[in-house]
C-alpha positions as a Markdown table, in Angstrom:
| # | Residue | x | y | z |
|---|---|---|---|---|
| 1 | Unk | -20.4 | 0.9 | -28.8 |
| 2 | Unk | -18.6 | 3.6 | -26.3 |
| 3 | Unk | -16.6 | 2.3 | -23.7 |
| 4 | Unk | -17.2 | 5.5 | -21.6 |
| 5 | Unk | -19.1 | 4.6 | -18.6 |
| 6 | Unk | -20.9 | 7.8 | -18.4 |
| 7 | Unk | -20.8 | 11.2 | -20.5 |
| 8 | Unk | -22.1 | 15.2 | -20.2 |
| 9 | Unk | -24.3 | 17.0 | -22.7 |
| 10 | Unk | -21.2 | 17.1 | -24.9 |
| 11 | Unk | -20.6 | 13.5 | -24.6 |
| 12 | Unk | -16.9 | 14.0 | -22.5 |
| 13 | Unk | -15.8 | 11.7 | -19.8 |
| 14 | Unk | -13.8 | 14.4 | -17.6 |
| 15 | Unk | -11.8 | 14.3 | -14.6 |
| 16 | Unk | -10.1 | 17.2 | -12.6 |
| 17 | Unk | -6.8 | 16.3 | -10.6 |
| 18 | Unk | -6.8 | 19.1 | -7.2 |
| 19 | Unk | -3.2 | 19.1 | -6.0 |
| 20 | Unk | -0.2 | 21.9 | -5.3 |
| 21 | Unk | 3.1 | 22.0 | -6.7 |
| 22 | Unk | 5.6 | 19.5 | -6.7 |
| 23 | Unk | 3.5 | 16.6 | -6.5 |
| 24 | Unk | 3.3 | 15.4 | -10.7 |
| 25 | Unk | -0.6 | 16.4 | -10.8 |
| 26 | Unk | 0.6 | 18.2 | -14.4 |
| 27 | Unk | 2.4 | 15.2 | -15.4 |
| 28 | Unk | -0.3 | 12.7 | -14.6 |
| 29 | Unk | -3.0 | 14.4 | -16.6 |
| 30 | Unk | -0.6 | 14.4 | -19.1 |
| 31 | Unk | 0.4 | 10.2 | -18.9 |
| 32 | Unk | -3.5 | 10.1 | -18.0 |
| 33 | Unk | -4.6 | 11.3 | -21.1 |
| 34 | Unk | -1.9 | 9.9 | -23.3 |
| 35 | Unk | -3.1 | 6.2 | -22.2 |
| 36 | Unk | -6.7 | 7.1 | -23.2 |
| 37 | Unk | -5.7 | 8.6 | -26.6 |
| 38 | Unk | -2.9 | 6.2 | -27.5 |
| 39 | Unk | -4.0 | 3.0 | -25.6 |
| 40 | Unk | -7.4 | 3.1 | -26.7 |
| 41 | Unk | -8.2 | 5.5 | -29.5 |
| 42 | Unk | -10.0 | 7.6 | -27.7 |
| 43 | Unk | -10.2 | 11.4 | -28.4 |
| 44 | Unk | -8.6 | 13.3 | -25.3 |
| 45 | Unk | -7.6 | 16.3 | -24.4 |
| 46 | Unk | -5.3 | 17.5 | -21.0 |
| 47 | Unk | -4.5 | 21.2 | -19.9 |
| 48 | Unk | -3.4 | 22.5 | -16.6 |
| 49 | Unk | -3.6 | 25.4 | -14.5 |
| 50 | Unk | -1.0 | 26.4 | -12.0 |
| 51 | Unk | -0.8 | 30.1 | -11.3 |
| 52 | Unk | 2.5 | 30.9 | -10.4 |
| 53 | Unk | 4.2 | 27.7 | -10.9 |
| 54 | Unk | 6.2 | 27.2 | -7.8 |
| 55 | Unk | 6.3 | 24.3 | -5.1 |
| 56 | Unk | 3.6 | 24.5 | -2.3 |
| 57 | Unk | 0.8 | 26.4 | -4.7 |
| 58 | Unk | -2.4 | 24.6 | -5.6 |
| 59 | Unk | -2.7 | 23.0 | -9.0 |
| 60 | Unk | -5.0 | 21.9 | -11.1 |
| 61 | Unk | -5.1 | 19.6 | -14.4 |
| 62 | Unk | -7.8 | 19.0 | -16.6 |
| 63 | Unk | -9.1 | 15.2 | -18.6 |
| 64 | Unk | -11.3 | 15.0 | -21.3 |
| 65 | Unk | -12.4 | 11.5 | -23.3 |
| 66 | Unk | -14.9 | 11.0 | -26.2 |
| 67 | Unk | -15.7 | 8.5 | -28.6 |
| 68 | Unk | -13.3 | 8.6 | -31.6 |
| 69 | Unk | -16.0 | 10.3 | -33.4 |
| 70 | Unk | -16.6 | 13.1 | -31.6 |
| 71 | Unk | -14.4 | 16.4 | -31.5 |
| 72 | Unk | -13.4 | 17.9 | -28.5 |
| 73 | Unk | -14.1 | 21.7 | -29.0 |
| 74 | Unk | -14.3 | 22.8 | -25.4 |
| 75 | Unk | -11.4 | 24.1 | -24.1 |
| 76 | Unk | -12.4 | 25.0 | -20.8 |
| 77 | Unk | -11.6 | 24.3 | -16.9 |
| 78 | Unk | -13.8 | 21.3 | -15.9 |
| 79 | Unk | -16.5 | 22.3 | -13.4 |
| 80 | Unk | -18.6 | 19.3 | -13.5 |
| 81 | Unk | -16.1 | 16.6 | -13.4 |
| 82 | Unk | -17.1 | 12.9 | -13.2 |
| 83 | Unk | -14.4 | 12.1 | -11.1 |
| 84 | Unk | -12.0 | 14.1 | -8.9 |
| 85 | Unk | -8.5 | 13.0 | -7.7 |
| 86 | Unk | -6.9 | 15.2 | -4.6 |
| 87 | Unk | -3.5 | 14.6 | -4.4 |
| 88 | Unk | -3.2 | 16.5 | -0.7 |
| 89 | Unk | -5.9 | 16.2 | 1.7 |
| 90 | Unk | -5.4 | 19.4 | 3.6 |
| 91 | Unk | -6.3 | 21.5 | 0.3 |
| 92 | Unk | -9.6 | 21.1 | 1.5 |
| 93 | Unk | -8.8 | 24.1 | 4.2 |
| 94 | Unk | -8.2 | 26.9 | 1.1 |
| 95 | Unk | -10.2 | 25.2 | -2.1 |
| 96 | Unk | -13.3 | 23.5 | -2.3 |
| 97 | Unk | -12.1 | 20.3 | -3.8 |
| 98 | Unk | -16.0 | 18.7 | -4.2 |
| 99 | Unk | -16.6 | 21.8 | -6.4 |
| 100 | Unk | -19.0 | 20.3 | -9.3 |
| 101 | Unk | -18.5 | 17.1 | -8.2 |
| 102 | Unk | -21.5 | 14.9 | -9.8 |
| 103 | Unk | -24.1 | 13.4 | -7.3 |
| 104 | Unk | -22.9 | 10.2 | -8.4 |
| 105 | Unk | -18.9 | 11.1 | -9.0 |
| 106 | Unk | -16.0 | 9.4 | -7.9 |
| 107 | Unk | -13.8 | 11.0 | -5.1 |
| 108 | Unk | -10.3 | 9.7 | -5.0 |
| 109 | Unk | -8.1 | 11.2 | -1.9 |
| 110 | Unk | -4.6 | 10.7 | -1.0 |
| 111 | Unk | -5.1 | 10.1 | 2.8 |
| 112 | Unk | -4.4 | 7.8 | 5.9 |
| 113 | Unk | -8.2 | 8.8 | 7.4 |
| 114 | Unk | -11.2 | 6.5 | 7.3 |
| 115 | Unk | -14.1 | 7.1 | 5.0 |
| 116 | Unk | -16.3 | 9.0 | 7.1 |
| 117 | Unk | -13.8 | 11.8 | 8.4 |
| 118 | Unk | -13.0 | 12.7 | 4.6 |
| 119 | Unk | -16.5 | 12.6 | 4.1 |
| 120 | Unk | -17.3 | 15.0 | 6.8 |
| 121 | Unk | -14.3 | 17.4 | 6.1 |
| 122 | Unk | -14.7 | 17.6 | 2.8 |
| 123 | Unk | -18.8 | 17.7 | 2.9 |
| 124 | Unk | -19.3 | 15.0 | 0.4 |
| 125 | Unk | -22.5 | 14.0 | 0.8 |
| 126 | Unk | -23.1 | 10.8 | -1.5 |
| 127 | Unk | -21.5 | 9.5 | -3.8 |
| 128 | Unk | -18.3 | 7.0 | -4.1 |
| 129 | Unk | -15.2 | 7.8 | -2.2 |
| 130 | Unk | -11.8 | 6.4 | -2.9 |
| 131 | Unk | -8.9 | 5.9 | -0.7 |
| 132 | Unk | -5.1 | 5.4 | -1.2 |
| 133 | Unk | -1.8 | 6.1 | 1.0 |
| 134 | Unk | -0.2 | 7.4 | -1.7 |
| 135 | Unk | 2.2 | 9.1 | -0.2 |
| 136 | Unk | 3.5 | 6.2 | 1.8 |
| 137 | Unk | 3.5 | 3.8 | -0.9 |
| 138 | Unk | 5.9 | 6.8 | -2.8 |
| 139 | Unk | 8.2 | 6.9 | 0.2 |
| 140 | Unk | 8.4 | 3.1 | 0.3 |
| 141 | Unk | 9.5 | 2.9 | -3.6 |
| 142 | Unk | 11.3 | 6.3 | -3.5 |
| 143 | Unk | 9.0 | 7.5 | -5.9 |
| 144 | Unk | 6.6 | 10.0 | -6.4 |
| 145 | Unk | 2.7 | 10.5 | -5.5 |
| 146 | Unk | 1.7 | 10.9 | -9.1 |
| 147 | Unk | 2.3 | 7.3 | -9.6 |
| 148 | Unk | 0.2 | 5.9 | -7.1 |
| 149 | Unk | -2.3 | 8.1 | -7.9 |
| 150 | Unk | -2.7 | 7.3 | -11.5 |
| 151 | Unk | -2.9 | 3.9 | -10.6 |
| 152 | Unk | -5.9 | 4.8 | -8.2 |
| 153 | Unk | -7.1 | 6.4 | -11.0 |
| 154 | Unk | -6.7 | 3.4 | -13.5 |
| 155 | Unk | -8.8 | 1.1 | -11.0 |
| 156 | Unk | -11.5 | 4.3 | -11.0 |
| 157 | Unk | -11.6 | 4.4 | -14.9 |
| 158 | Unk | -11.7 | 0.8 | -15.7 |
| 159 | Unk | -12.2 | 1.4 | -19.5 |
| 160 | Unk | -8.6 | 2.6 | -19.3 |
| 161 | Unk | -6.1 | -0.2 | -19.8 |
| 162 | Unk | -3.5 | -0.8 | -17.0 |
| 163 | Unk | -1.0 | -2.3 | -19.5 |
| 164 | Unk | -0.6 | 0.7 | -21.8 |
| 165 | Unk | -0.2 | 2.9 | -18.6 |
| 166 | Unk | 2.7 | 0.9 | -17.9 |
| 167 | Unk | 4.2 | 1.1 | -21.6 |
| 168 | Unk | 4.3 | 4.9 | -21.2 |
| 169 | Unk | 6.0 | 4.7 | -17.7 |
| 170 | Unk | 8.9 | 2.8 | -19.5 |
| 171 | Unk | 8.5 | 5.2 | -22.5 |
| 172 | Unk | 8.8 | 8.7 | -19.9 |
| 173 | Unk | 11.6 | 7.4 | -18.1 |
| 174 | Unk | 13.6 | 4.8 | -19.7 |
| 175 | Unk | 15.7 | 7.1 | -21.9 |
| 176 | Unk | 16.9 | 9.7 | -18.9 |
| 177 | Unk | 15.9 | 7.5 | -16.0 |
| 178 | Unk | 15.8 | 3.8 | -16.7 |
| 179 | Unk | 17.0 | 2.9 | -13.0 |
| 180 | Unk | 13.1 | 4.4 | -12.3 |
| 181 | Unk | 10.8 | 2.3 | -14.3 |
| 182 | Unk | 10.6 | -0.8 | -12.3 |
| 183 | Unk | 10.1 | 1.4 | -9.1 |
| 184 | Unk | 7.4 | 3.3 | -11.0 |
| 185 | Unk | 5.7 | 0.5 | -12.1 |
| 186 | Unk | 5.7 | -1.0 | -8.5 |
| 187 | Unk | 4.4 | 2.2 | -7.2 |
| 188 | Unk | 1.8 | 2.5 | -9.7 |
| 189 | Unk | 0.7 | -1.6 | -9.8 |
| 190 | Unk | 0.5 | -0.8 | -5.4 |
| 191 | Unk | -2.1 | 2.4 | -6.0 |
| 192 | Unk | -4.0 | 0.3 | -8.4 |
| 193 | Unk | -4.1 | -2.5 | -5.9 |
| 194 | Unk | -4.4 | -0.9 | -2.5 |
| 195 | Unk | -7.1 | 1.7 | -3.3 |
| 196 | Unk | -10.2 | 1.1 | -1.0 |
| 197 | Unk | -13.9 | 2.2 | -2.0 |
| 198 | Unk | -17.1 | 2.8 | 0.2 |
| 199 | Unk | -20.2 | 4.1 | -1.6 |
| 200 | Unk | -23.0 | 6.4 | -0.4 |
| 201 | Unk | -26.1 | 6.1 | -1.6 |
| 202 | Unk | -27.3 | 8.7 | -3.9 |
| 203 | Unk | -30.9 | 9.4 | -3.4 |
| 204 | Unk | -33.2 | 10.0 | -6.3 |
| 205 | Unk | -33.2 | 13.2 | -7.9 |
| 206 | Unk | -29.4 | 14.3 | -5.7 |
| 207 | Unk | -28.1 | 17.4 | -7.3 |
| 208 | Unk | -24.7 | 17.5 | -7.5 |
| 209 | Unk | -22.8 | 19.9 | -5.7 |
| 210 | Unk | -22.9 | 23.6 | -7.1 |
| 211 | Unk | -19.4 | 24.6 | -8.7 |
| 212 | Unk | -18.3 | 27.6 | -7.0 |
| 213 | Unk | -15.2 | 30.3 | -9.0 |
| 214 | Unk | -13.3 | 32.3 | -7.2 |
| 215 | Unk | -13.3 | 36.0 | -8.1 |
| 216 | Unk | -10.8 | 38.9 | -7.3 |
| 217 | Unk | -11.9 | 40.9 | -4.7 |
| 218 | Unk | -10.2 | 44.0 | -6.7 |
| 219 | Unk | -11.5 | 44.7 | -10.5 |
| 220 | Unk | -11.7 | 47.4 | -12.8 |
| 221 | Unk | -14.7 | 48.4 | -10.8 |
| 222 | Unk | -13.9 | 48.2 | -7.6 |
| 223 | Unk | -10.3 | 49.2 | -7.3 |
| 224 | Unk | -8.6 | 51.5 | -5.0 |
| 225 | Unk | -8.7 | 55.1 | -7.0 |
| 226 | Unk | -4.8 | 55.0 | -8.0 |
| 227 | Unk | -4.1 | 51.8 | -7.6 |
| 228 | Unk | -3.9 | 51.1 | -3.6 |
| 229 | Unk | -3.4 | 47.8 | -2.8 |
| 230 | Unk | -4.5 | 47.3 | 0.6 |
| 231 | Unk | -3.8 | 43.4 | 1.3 |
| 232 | Unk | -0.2 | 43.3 | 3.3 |
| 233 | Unk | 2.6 | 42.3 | 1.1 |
| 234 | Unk | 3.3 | 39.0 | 3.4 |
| 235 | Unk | 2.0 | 35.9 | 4.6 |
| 236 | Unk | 1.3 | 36.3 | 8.0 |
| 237 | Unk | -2.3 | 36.6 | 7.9 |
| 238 | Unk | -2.7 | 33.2 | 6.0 |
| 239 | Unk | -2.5 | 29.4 | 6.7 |
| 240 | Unk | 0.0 | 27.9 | 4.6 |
| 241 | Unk | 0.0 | 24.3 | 5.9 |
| 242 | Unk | -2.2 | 23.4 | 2.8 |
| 243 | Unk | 1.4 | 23.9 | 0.9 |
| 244 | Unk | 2.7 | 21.0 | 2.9 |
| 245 | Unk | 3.7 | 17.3 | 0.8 |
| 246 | Unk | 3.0 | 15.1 | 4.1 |
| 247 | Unk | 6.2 | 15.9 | 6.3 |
| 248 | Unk | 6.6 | 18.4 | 8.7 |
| 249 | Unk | 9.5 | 19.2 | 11.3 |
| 250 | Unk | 9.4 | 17.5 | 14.6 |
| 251 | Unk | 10.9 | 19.5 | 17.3 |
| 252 | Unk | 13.0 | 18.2 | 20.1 |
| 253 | Unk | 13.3 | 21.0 | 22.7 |
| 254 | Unk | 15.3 | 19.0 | 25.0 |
| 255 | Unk | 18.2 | 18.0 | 22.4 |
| 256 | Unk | 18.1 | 22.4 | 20.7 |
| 257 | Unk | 21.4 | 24.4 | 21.2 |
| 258 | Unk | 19.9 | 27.6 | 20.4 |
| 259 | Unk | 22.4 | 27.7 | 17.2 |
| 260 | Unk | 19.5 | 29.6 | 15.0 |
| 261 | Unk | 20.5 | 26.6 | 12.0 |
| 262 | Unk | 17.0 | 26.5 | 11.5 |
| 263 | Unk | 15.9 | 30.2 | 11.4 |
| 264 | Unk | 18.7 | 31.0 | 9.2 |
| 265 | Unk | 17.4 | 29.1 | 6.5 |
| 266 | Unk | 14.0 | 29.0 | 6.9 |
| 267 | Unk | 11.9 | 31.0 | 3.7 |
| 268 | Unk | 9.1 | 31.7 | 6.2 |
| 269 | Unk | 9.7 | 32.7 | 9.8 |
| 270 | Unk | 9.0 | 29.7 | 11.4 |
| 271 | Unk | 10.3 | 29.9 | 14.0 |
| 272 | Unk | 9.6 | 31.3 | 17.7 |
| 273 | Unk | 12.1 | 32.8 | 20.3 |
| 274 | Unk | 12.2 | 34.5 | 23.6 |
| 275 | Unk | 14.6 | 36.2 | 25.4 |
| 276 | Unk | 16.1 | 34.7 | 28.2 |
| 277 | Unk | 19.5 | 34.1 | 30.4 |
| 278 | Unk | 22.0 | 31.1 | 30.1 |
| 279 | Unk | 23.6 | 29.5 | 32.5 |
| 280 | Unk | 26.3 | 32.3 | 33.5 |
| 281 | Unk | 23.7 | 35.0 | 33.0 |
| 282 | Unk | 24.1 | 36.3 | 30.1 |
| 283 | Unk | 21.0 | 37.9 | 28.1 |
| 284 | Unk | 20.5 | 35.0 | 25.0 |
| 285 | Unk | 17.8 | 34.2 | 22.4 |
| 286 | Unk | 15.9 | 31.1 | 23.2 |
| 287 | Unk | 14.3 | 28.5 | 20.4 |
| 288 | Unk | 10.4 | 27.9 | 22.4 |
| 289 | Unk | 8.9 | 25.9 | 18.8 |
| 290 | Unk | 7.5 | 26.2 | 15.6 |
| 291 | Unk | 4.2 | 28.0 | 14.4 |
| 292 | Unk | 3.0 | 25.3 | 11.9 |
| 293 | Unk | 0.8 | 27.8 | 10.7 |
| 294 | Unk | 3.5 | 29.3 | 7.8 |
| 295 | Unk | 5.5 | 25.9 | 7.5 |
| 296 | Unk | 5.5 | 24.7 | 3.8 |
| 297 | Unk | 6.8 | 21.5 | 4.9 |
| 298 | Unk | 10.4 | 22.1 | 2.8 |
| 299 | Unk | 12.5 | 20.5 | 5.6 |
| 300 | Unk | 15.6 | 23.1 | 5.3 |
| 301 | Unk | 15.7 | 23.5 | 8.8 |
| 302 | Unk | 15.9 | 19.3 | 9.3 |
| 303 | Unk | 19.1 | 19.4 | 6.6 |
| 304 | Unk | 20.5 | 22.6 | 8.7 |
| 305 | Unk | 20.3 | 21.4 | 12.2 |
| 306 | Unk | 23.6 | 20.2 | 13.7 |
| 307 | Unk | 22.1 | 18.4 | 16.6 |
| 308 | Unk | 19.1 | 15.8 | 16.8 |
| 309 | Unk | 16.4 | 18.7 | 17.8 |
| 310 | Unk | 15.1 | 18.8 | 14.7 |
| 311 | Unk | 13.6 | 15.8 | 12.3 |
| 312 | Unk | 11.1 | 15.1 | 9.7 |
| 313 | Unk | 7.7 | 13.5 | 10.9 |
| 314 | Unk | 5.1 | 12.4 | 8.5 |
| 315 | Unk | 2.3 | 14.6 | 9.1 |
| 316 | Unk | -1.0 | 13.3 | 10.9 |
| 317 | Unk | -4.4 | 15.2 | 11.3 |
| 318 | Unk | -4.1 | 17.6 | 14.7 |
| 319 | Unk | -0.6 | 17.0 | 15.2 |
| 320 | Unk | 0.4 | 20.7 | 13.8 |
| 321 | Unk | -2.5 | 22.4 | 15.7 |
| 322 | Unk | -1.6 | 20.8 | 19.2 |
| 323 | Unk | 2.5 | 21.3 | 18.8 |
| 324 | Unk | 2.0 | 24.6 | 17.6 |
| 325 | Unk | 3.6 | 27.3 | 19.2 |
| 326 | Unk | 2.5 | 30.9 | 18.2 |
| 327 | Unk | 4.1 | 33.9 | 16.7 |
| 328 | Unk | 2.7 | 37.4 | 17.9 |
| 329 | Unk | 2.4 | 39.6 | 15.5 |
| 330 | Unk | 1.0 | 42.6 | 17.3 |
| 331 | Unk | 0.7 | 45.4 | 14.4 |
| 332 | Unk | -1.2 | 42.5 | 12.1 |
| 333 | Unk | -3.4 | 41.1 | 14.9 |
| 334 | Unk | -4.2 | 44.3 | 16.8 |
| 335 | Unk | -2.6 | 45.4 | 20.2 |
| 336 | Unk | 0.6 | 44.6 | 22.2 |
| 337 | Unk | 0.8 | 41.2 | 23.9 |
């Protein structure tokens, strides 16, 4: 008798982990999977997909389970996943997260909110949804998001076995790490604890939602005759607080110097200044804020800064849009401000 709860045409259990880079996505679909195949005898299969590869850009990473007796021969992204973990809220803003998401999935999020703002964000409309403060239950064990999430994930799938997660926590780190398996193992026993569920009903005969791939806007078709490319080679036109891990700088106007610390080190032109006269009259340059719009959330400008003006804040819904102090970019935006 399986111990799948539920399977597709091709009789996989799948799950699709959304996250960006730096947060261990890749490495929990790979201690995921492992658990599944090794734990239980299960057939399994993990792959990930990460573009570029760098800190800040969205990731995904792919689960399948069978029954021992059936051969996984699909090698493709999941579209139709059963259950889907997002490892940073805010990628909601560039991805659609929900994409394929069965009528009757599982939707865990790494998030402070309450159900029903996460449901309305995100445009779930039935279905379970899981909650858990990973993040803050990392910070707490100086640890990382992954392994509160995979033990979210544990409680989700409860045909997986907790134990053998564990046993391959101790078996990752304790060679190169050992002074990080107890924390891990507190980290992850605190997401499999500490996850919260509400349920929506699903009505009968709910499709579930349509999966949607993203296409170039260029091809062999439509490109530019000799190759134009007519996107500008910066980021100015995008949002980039989707690339943020939770913290953001805090700026402290009253405590700033005016040193430039910050902009000196700063990867994405963060900063805002204005011209202005000091004290003895003297033309200077003048630190007004930050436009959250193209932080990452790296914190360089936290280690520079030799005064208090500058500090990390764990991010909360709004905060960056009301603290936000704009660049002006007329060339990009269009006229002279």
């Amino acid at each position: 008798m399986s111990i799948l709860p539920k399977k597709n045409e091709l009789g996989f259990f799948e799950i699709r982990l959304e996250s960006i880079g730096g947060l261990g996505a890749n490495l929990a679909g790979k201690m995921l999977a492992e658990a599944g195949v090794l734990g239980l005898g299960l057939n399994g299969s993990n792959f990930s997909s990460y573009g570029s590869e760098k800190k800040g850009s969205p990731v995904k990473s792919f689960i399948r389970f069978c029954d021992p007796d059936v051969e996984i021969r699909a090698h493709s992204p999941i579209e139709q996943p059963h259950v889907v973990g997002v490892f940073h809220e805010a990628l909601y803003k560039t991805i659609d997260v929900v994409s394929g998401l069965a009528p009757d999935g599982i939707l865990l999020v790494n998030s402070t909110r309450n159900f029903d703002e996460i449901k309305r964000d995100l445009k779930l409309e039935y279905g379970t949804l899981a909650i858990v403060d990973a993040l803050q239950i990392a910070v707490e064990e100086k640890t990382k998001v992954n392994t509160a999430m995979l033990g979210a994930l544990f409680r989700i799938c409860e045909f997986l076995d907790p134990e053998s997660m564990k046993n391959i926590i101790r078996k990752t780190f304790e060679k190169k790490y050992p002074h990080l398996v107890e924390p891990n193992i507190r980290t992850f026993e605190r997401g499999y604890n500490e996850v919260q569920f509400k349920t929506y009903e699903t009505p009968m005969g709910a499709q579930g939602k349509s999966f949607s791939r993203s296409m170039p806007k260029l091809g062999y078709k439509t490109q530019e005759i000799g190759g134009v490319i007519t996107a500008q080679a910066n980021s100015v036109l995008k949002d980039l607080s989707g690339s943020r891990q939770g913290f953001l700088p805090k700026f402290e106007i009253e405590q700033c110097i005016n040193c430039a610390a910050c902009d000196t080190v700063c990867p994405d032109l963060c900063f805002v200044w204005e011209a202005g006269e000091d004290k003895k009259g003297r033309t200077q340059m003048f630190l007004k804020g930050i436009d959250y719009q193209y932080c990452k959330g790296c914190l360089k400008c936290v280690e520079a800064c030799p005064t208090t003006a500058l500090s990390d804040l764990r991010e909360k819904i709004g905060y960056a849009e009301s603290n936000r102090v704009k660049h002006n970019f007329p060339y990009i935006a269009g006229g002279v401000s």
